[in-house]
Short mmCIF file of C-alpha atoms and ligand atoms in Angstrom, two decimals:
data_model
loop_
_atom_site.label_atom_id
_atom_site.label_comp_id
_atom_site.label_asym_id
_atom_site.label_seq_id
_atom_site.Cartn_x
_atom_site.Cartn_y
_atom_site.Cartn_z
CA UNK A 207 -0.01 -0.19 0.16
CA UNK A 208 1.36 3.43 -0.82
CA UNK A 209 1.32 5.87 2.14
CA UNK A 210 -0.47 9.02 1.56
CA UNK A 211 2.08 11.93 1.84
CA UNK A 212 1.36 14.46 4.74
CA UNK A 213 -0.16 17.74 4.02
CA UNK A 214 2.25 20.50 3.63
CA UNK A 215 1.75 24.32 4.10
CA UNK A 216 2.18 24.71 0.43
CA UNK A 217 -0.61 22.29 -0.15
CA UNK A 218 -2.89 24.78 1.57
CA UNK A 219 -2.53 27.18 -1.37
CA UNK A 220 -4.97 25.47 -3.67
CA UNK A 221 -7.40 25.00 -0.76
CA UNK A 222 -7.33 28.53 0.42
CA UNK A 223 -7.69 29.80 -3.05
CA UNK A 224 -9.85 27.20 -4.48
CA UNK A 225 -12.57 29.61 -5.33
CA UNK A 226 -9.96 31.85 -7.17
CA UNK A 227 -8.59 28.95 -9.11
CA UNK A 228 -12.06 28.14 -10.43
CA UNK A 229 -12.62 31.71 -11.40
CA UNK A 230 -9.39 31.75 -13.39
CA UNK A 231 -10.53 28.76 -15.38
CA UNK A 232 -14.06 30.23 -15.73
CA UNK A 233 -12.77 33.57 -17.00
CA UNK A 234 -10.51 31.91 -19.48
CA UNK A 235 -13.45 29.98 -20.84
CA UNK A 236 -15.95 32.89 -20.80
CA UNK A 237 -13.38 35.03 -22.65
CA UNK A 238 -12.44 32.22 -25.11
CA UNK A 239 -8.82 32.32 -24.35
CA UNK A 240 -8.33 28.47 -25.17
CA UNK A 241 -10.03 29.04 -28.54
CA UNK A 242 -7.75 31.91 -29.31
CA UNK A 243 -4.68 30.02 -28.39
CA UNK A 244 -5.84 26.89 -30.28
CA UNK A 245 -6.28 29.14 -33.47
CA UNK A 246 -3.09 31.09 -32.79
CA UNK A 247 -0.61 29.42 -30.51
CA UNK A 248 2.29 31.49 -29.59
CA UNK A 249 0.26 34.74 -29.16
CA UNK A 250 1.98 37.32 -27.08
CA UNK A 251 0.23 38.99 -24.08
CA UNK A 252 -0.28 42.18 -26.00
CA UNK A 253 -1.93 40.17 -28.93
CA UNK A 254 -4.09 38.30 -26.43
CA UNK A 255 -5.21 41.59 -24.70
CA UNK A 256 -6.16 43.07 -28.19
CA UNK A 257 -7.93 40.10 -29.47
CA UNK A 258 -9.82 39.44 -26.26
CA UNK A 259 -10.56 43.22 -25.86
CA UNK A 260 -9.04 43.34 -22.37
CA UNK A 261 -6.94 46.06 -20.78
CA UNK A 262 -3.32 44.81 -20.75
CA UNK A 263 -3.28 44.73 -17.06
CA UNK A 264 -6.24 42.38 -17.04
CA UNK A 265 -4.67 40.04 -19.61
CA UNK A 266 -1.52 39.97 -17.47
CA UNK A 267 -3.44 38.87 -14.36
CA UNK A 268 -5.42 36.26 -16.40
CA UNK A 269 -2.45 34.78 -18.07
CA UNK A 270 -0.36 34.69 -14.76
CA UNK A 271 -3.43 32.68 -13.42
CA UNK A 272 -3.95 30.30 -16.27
CA UNK A 273 -0.23 29.69 -16.54
CA UNK A 274 0.37 29.12 -12.87
CA UNK A 275 -2.60 26.56 -13.01
CA UNK A 276 -0.90 24.96 -16.00
CA UNK A 277 -3.93 25.66 -18.19
CA UNK A 278 -1.61 27.56 -20.56
CA UNK A 279 2.17 27.31 -21.01
CA UNK A 280 4.57 30.20 -21.66
CA UNK A 281 7.10 29.76 -24.37
CA UNK A 282 9.35 32.98 -24.59
CA UNK A 283 6.98 35.94 -24.99
CA UNK A 284 4.00 33.52 -26.42
CA UNK A 285 1.36 31.48 -24.78
CA UNK A 286 -0.05 28.20 -25.77
CA UNK A 287 -2.76 25.93 -24.34
CA UNK A 288 -1.81 22.89 -22.21
CA UNK A 289 -1.42 19.64 -23.99
CA UNK A 290 -4.76 18.34 -22.36
CA UNK A 291 -6.62 21.26 -23.55
CA UNK A 292 -5.39 20.82 -27.15
CA UNK A 293 -6.12 17.17 -26.96
CA UNK A 294 -9.73 18.03 -25.87
CA UNK A 295 -10.10 20.30 -28.99
CA UNK A 296 -8.74 17.42 -31.18
CA UNK A 297 -11.10 14.72 -29.80
CA UNK A 298 -14.14 17.10 -29.64
CA UNK A 299 -14.49 17.16 -25.89
CA UNK A 300 -13.47 20.85 -25.30
CA UNK A 301 -16.94 22.30 -25.85
CA UNK A 302 -18.18 19.74 -23.34
CA UNK A 303 -15.58 20.75 -20.73
CA UNK A 304 -16.56 24.33 -21.50
CA UNK A 305 -20.21 23.56 -20.75
CA UNK A 306 -19.24 21.90 -17.51
CA UNK A 307 -17.39 25.04 -16.36
CA UNK A 308 -20.41 27.05 -17.27
CA UNK A 309 -22.65 24.65 -15.20
CA UNK A 310 -20.36 24.95 -12.29
CA UNK A 311 -20.25 28.80 -12.66
CA UNK A 312 -23.90 29.44 -13.07
CA UNK A 313 -25.54 26.65 -11.14
CA UNK A 314 -23.28 25.31 -8.55
CA UNK A 315 -20.95 27.99 -7.52
CA UNK A 316 -23.05 30.46 -5.49
CA UNK A 317 -25.12 27.70 -3.78
CA UNK A 318 -21.85 26.00 -2.75
CA UNK A 319 -21.46 28.91 -0.07
CA UNK A 320 -24.33 27.22 1.75
CA UNK A 321 -22.18 24.13 2.34
CA UNK A 322 -21.80 24.52 6.01
CA UNK A 323 -25.20 25.44 6.64
CA UNK A 324 -26.45 22.52 4.59
CA UNK A 325 -24.14 20.06 6.53
CA UNK A 326 -25.52 21.49 9.81
CA UNK A 327 -29.10 21.21 8.68
CA UNK A 328 -28.78 17.98 6.69
CA UNK A 329 -30.61 19.60 3.95
CA UNK A 330 -29.74 21.11 0.46
CA UNK A 331 -29.97 24.82 1.54
CA UNK A 332 -28.30 25.92 -1.66
CA UNK A 333 -31.68 25.50 -3.30
CA UNK A 334 -32.73 28.82 -1.94
CA UNK A 335 -30.81 30.28 -4.89
CA UNK A 336 -33.56 29.05 -7.30
CA UNK A 337 -37.10 30.17 -6.87
CA UNK A 338 -39.82 27.67 -6.00
CA UNK A 339 -41.18 25.75 -3.04
CA UNK A 340 -40.37 22.22 -4.05
CA UNK A 341 -37.45 20.35 -2.22
CA UNK A 342 -35.32 19.23 -5.32
CA UNK A 343 -33.52 21.15 -7.89
CA UNK A 344 -35.08 19.45 -10.96
CA UNK A 345 -38.68 20.56 -10.24
CA UNK A 346 -37.41 24.20 -9.67
CA UNK A 347 -35.61 24.45 -12.99
CA UNK A 348 -38.78 25.55 -14.77
CA UNK A 349 -39.16 28.48 -12.41
CA UNK A 350 -36.27 30.43 -14.01
CA UNK A 351 -36.29 31.17 -17.68
CA UNK A 352 -33.51 29.52 -19.64
CA UNK A 353 -32.28 27.41 -16.63
CA UNK A 354 -33.79 24.04 -17.86
CA UNK A 355 -31.76 24.46 -21.16
CA UNK A 356 -28.73 25.53 -19.19
CA UNK A 357 -28.86 22.70 -16.73
CA UNK A 358 -29.46 19.93 -19.59
CA UNK A 359 -26.58 21.41 -21.53
CA UNK A 360 -24.31 20.95 -18.69
CA UNK A 361 -25.82 17.55 -17.63
CA UNK A 362 -25.54 16.32 -21.14
CA UNK A 363 -21.75 17.32 -21.24
CA UNK A 364 -21.19 15.68 -17.85
CA UNK A 365 -22.74 12.57 -19.20
CA UNK A 366 -20.79 12.81 -22.56
CA UNK A 367 -17.52 13.00 -20.65
CA UNK A 368 -18.19 10.24 -18.19
CA UNK A 369 -20.32 7.73 -20.18
CA UNK A 370 -17.68 5.71 -22.17
CA UNK A 371 -18.05 3.16 -19.31
CA UNK A 372 -21.69 2.93 -20.07
CA UNK A 373 -21.55 2.92 -23.77
CA UNK A 374 -18.33 0.84 -24.28
CA UNK A 375 -17.98 -1.03 -21.01
CA UNK A 376 -21.33 -2.87 -20.96
CA UNK A 377 -22.25 -5.78 -23.34
CA UNK A 378 -25.42 -4.86 -24.95
CA UNK A 379 -25.33 -8.10 -27.13
CA UNK A 380 -28.44 -9.56 -25.57
CA UNK A 381 -30.25 -6.28 -24.99
CA UNK A 382 -33.04 -4.96 -27.27
CA UNK A 383 -35.04 -2.26 -25.35
CA UNK A 384 -33.77 0.07 -22.72
CA UNK A 385 -35.88 2.18 -20.33
CA UNK A 386 -33.78 5.13 -19.28
CA UNK A 387 -35.28 6.31 -16.00
CA UNK A 388 -34.80 10.03 -15.47
CA UNK A 389 -33.09 10.04 -18.85
CA UNK A 390 -33.04 13.96 -18.95
CA UNK A 391 -31.93 15.60 -22.19
CA UNK A 392 -31.51 12.31 -23.80
CA UNK A 393 -27.69 12.34 -24.26
CA UNK A 394 -27.26 8.77 -23.02
CA UNK A 395 -29.91 7.51 -25.15
CA UNK A 396 -28.56 9.07 -28.29
CA UNK A 397 -25.02 7.76 -27.48
CA UNK A 398 -26.32 4.10 -26.84
CA UNK A 399 -28.34 3.87 -29.96
CA UNK A 400 -25.52 5.44 -32.03
CA UNK A 401 -22.98 3.11 -30.65
CA UNK A 402 -25.25 0.01 -30.75
CA UNK A 403 -27.69 0.23 -33.80
CA UNK A 404 -29.68 -2.71 -32.73
CA UNK A 405 -30.87 -0.80 -29.54
CA UNK A 406 -34.13 1.14 -28.95
CA UNK A 407 -34.47 3.38 -25.94
CA UNK A 408 -37.31 5.09 -24.16
CA UNK A 409 -36.49 8.17 -22.05
CA UNK A 410 -38.71 8.54 -19.04
CA UNK A 411 -38.75 11.84 -17.20
CA UNK A 412 -40.51 14.89 -16.25
CA UNK A 413 -42.36 16.83 -19.12
CA UNK A 414 -39.96 19.82 -19.03
CA UNK A 415 -36.77 17.64 -19.38
CA UNK A 416 -38.65 15.62 -22.15
CA UNK A 417 -38.96 18.86 -24.28
CA UNK A 418 -35.18 19.17 -24.32
CA UNK A 419 -34.76 15.46 -24.87
CA UNK A 420 -37.34 15.57 -27.84
CA UNK A 421 -35.53 18.50 -29.26
CA UNK A 422 -32.19 16.55 -29.07
CA UNK A 423 -33.57 13.39 -30.57
CA UNK A 424 -34.99 15.15 -33.40
CA UNK A 425 -31.63 17.12 -34.02
CA UNK A 426 -29.86 13.65 -34.02
CA UNK A 427 -32.41 12.19 -36.56
CA UNK A 428 -33.24 9.32 -34.17
CA UNK A 429 -36.93 9.67 -33.75
CA UNK A 430 -37.39 6.06 -34.98
CA UNK A 431 -35.14 4.63 -32.38
CA UNK A 432 -35.61 6.75 -29.32
CA UNK A 433 -39.12 7.76 -27.74
CA UNK A 434 -40.03 9.47 -24.57
CA UNK A 435 -42.53 8.69 -21.78
CA UNK A 436 -43.68 11.36 -19.34
CA UNK A 437 -43.96 10.03 -15.83
CA UNK A 438 -42.85 10.48 -12.11
CA UNK A 439 -40.22 7.94 -11.28
CA UNK A 440 -41.67 7.30 -7.86
CA UNK A 441 -45.37 7.67 -8.27
CA UNK A 442 -46.06 6.14 -11.70
CA UNK A 443 -45.57 2.51 -12.63
CA UNK A 444 -42.80 1.78 -15.31
CA UNK A 445 -44.05 0.71 -18.77
CA UNK A 446 -43.46 -2.90 -19.33
CA UNK A 447 -41.59 -4.62 -22.20
CA UNK A 448 -37.93 -3.67 -21.54
CA UNK A 449 -35.05 -6.05 -21.12
CA UNK A 450 -32.91 -3.32 -19.60
CA UNK A 451 -33.63 -0.59 -17.06
CA UNK A 452 -31.08 2.10 -16.86
CA UNK A 453 -30.58 4.58 -13.94
CA UNK A 454 -27.95 7.06 -15.13
CA UNK A 455 -26.95 9.78 -12.65
CA UNK A 456 -30.12 8.95 -10.82
CA UNK A 457 -29.24 6.90 -7.78
CA UNK A 458 -27.03 9.78 -6.47
CA UNK A 459 -29.95 12.05 -5.97
CA UNK A 460 -32.07 10.18 -3.52
CA UNK A 461 -31.89 8.61 -0.01
CA UNK A 462 -31.14 4.90 0.69
CA UNK A 463 -34.78 4.05 1.21
CA UNK A 464 -35.83 5.86 -2.16
CA UNK A 465 -32.93 4.14 -4.00
CA UNK A 466 -34.30 0.72 -2.75
CA UNK A 467 -37.72 1.66 -3.74
CA UNK A 468 -36.60 2.72 -7.29
CA UNK A 469 -34.49 -0.79 -7.54
CA UNK A 470 -37.36 -2.66 -6.45
CA UNK A 471 -39.74 -1.08 -8.91
CA UNK A 472 -37.18 -1.62 -11.72
CA UNK A 473 -36.90 -5.33 -10.59
CA UNK A 474 -40.74 -5.62 -11.07
CA UNK A 475 -40.69 -3.90 -14.40
CA UNK A 476 -37.74 -5.42 -16.26
CA UNK A 477 -37.99 -8.77 -18.20
CA UNK A 478 -36.92 -11.62 -15.84
CA UNK A 479 -33.95 -12.45 -18.09
CA UNK A 480 -32.98 -8.83 -18.46
CA UNK A 481 -30.84 -6.49 -16.52
CA UNK A 482 -30.79 -3.26 -14.54
CA UNK A 483 -27.87 -0.89 -14.91
CA UNK A 484 -26.65 1.72 -12.45
CA UNK A 485 -24.40 4.47 -13.84
CA UNK A 486 -22.94 7.19 -11.91
CA UNK A 487 -19.87 8.31 -10.03
CA UNK A 488 -18.89 6.19 -7.01
CA UNK A 489 -16.99 6.79 -3.78
CA UNK A 490 -14.49 4.23 -2.78
CA UNK A 491 -15.59 1.54 -0.30
CA UNK A 492 -12.99 2.59 2.29
CA UNK A 493 -14.26 6.03 2.41
CA UNK A 494 -11.05 7.79 1.69
CA UNK A 495 -11.68 9.01 -1.69
CA UNK A 496 -11.37 9.72 -4.70
CA UNK A 497 -10.95 13.45 -4.81
CA UNK A 498 -13.40 13.93 -7.52
CA UNK A 499 -16.03 12.42 -5.52
CA UNK A 500 -15.09 14.20 -2.41
CA UNK A 501 -15.35 17.72 -4.03
CA UNK A 502 -18.54 16.88 -5.95
CA UNK A 503 -19.94 16.11 -2.64
CA UNK A 504 -20.36 19.93 -2.08
CA UNK A 505 -22.81 20.05 -5.03
CA UNK A 506 -24.79 17.09 -3.90
CA UNK A 507 -24.89 18.36 -0.42
CA UNK A 508 -26.13 21.86 -1.33
CA UNK A 509 -28.39 21.33 -4.36
CA UNK A 510 -30.07 18.34 -5.86
CA UNK A 511 -32.02 16.98 -2.84
CA UNK A 512 -31.79 16.77 0.83
CA UNK A 513 -30.10 13.12 0.68
CA UNK A 514 -28.15 13.46 -2.50
CA UNK A 515 -24.87 11.48 -2.07
CA UNK A 516 -22.27 9.89 -4.17
CA UNK A 517 -22.48 6.61 -2.40
CA UNK A 518 -19.89 3.85 -2.25
CA UNK A 519 -20.18 0.85 -4.55
CA UNK A 520 -20.92 -1.43 -1.62
CA UNK A 521 -24.06 0.66 -0.83
CA UNK A 522 -25.62 -0.16 -4.25
CA UNK A 523 -24.71 -3.88 -3.95
CA UNK A 524 -26.43 -4.02 -0.42
CA UNK A 525 -29.62 -2.41 -1.89
CA UNK A 526 -29.67 -4.80 -4.74
CA UNK A 527 -29.25 -7.75 -2.38
CA UNK A 528 -32.10 -6.63 -0.16
CA UNK A 529 -34.35 -6.02 -3.17
CA UNK A 530 -33.85 -9.60 -4.18
CA UNK A 531 -31.69 -9.30 -7.33
CA UNK A 532 -29.96 -12.70 -8.03
CA UNK A 533 -26.54 -11.28 -8.95
CA UNK A 534 -24.56 -8.33 -9.84
CA UNK A 535 -21.27 -7.13 -10.94
CA UNK A 536 -19.10 -3.84 -11.16
CA UNK A 537 -17.87 -2.50 -14.49
CA UNK A 538 -15.00 -0.01 -14.62
CA UNK A 539 -12.81 1.14 -17.50
CA UNK A 540 -10.39 3.56 -15.78
CA UNK A 541 -10.42 7.30 -16.83
CA UNK A 542 -10.16 10.43 -14.89
CA UNK A 543 -13.74 10.43 -13.44
CA UNK A 544 -14.78 7.95 -10.94
CA UNK A 545 -17.70 6.63 -12.91
CA UNK A 546 -18.66 3.08 -13.35
CA UNK A 547 -21.53 0.77 -13.82
CA UNK A 548 -23.17 -1.89 -11.41
CA UNK A 549 -24.96 -4.29 -13.65
CA UNK A 550 -27.83 -6.35 -11.84
CA UNK A 551 -29.75 -9.39 -12.87
CA UNK A 552 -33.13 -10.34 -11.57
CA UNK A 553 -32.28 -14.23 -12.11
CA UNK A 554 -29.00 -16.05 -11.31
CA UNK A 555 -28.03 -16.70 -14.99
CA UNK A 556 -26.02 -13.58 -15.75
CA UNK A 557 -25.13 -12.78 -19.45
CA UNK A 558 -21.48 -13.93 -18.77
CA UNK A 559 -22.55 -17.36 -17.80
C1 LIG B 808 -29.11 14.35 -12.73
S1 LIG B 808 -30.31 14.23 -13.90
C2 LIG B 808 -29.72 12.94 -14.91
C3 LIG B 808 -30.09 12.97 -16.31
C4 LIG B 808 -29.46 11.78 -17.30
N1 LIG B 808 -29.94 10.45 -16.86
C5 LIG B 808 -28.11 11.91 -17.55
O1 LIG B 808 -27.36 10.91 -17.07
O2 LIG B 808 -27.55 12.83 -18.14
C6 LIG B 808 -31.58 13.64 -13.27
C7 LIG B 808 -32.88 13.54 -13.86
O3 LIG B 808 -33.83 12.87 -13.20
C8 LIG B 808 -35.01 13.50 -13.46
N2 LIG B 808 -35.94 13.33 -12.30
C9 LIG B 808 -35.83 13.78 -11.03
N3 LIG B 808 -37.01 13.47 -10.31
C10 LIG B 808 -37.76 12.94 -10.99
C11 LIG B 808 -39.09 12.50 -10.90
N4 LIG B 808 -39.79 12.51 -9.62
N5 LIG B 808 -39.74 11.92 -12.01
C12 LIG B 808 -39.15 11.99 -13.16
N6 LIG B 808 -37.93 12.39 -13.43
C13 LIG B 808 -37.28 12.84 -12.43
C14 LIG B 808 -34.73 14.97 -13.66
O4 LIG B 808 -35.75 15.63 -14.40
C15 LIG B 808 -33.42 14.86 -14.41
O5 LIG B 808 -33.53 14.87 -15.70
#
């Protein structure tokens, strides 16, 4: 086992200035600095100031920030993007990373200041930043013009960055029809049927989310393979006839009792020879990490719902056992986010048998 190094005083710098580090990243994104350096690597500070229409002093402060944070590199008098930023332009993920930064800035950032109060109260007090009287974020989205679109743009990009384990890590050979519970803007459904042409998916969600999903499905030209079903995931029965029920970024929102109820409902709905997939980020079973999960915990504590939690793997496995699933297994493919899939089977014969 590798010993964790002790915290040093220098390690405190990114903690003390965590908010400032994020604002450097956010300003770079809002001002489109990475796009400029992608087009014109080697631009000088003066050229960057002119192109971004910034006073020279502002450009100097921003470039000091981005270079210290290693988002940009300085070569002589010129600046270039970090290698990973350029790689994200090359593989098409840069716009998704930028959407995620916007999600953090416009949805998560201000409510995060309610973290201590939320911990004390055991409630998601960041919700007070969004008008409405309901107790979860999703049902409040419609109360602010444009918020639904902003939320699903960010959510779709989170899913796009983290879903390779769902799209490529699961064997869909024996699957025909997937019911995507709380499928939101439909990004996972679109990715699934695009990668696996034999699949059909139904996105089940609230009517407001389905408006976004239907738009995205039409834009993708996939109306013949993806349909939608408006329902409440707790109050309404799930439609029958599916050999796979998917919970994507869903069982991190609710309490243990609610997750058990949803998994029990999925077990009643899915074909007996089918399977249930749980896809989201996980925390380690030993409660010591990873860092991504630990920091994302601030969002989950302050916003989605009073009991939102990135649970450890073993919590899901325990609920599946209590619900009467016959077997389950973990699927991971590595990567920089702690996402994975728990695949659960109603009957003992698993697809790998
Ligand atoms: C975190 S988002 C996940 C979206 C999508 N599955 C993904 O991975 O990108 C949670 C989704 O659950 C939906 N949801 C929350 N509560 C719901 C309820 N009671 N009934 C139906 N959908 C609900 C929200 O509208 C939202 O689209």
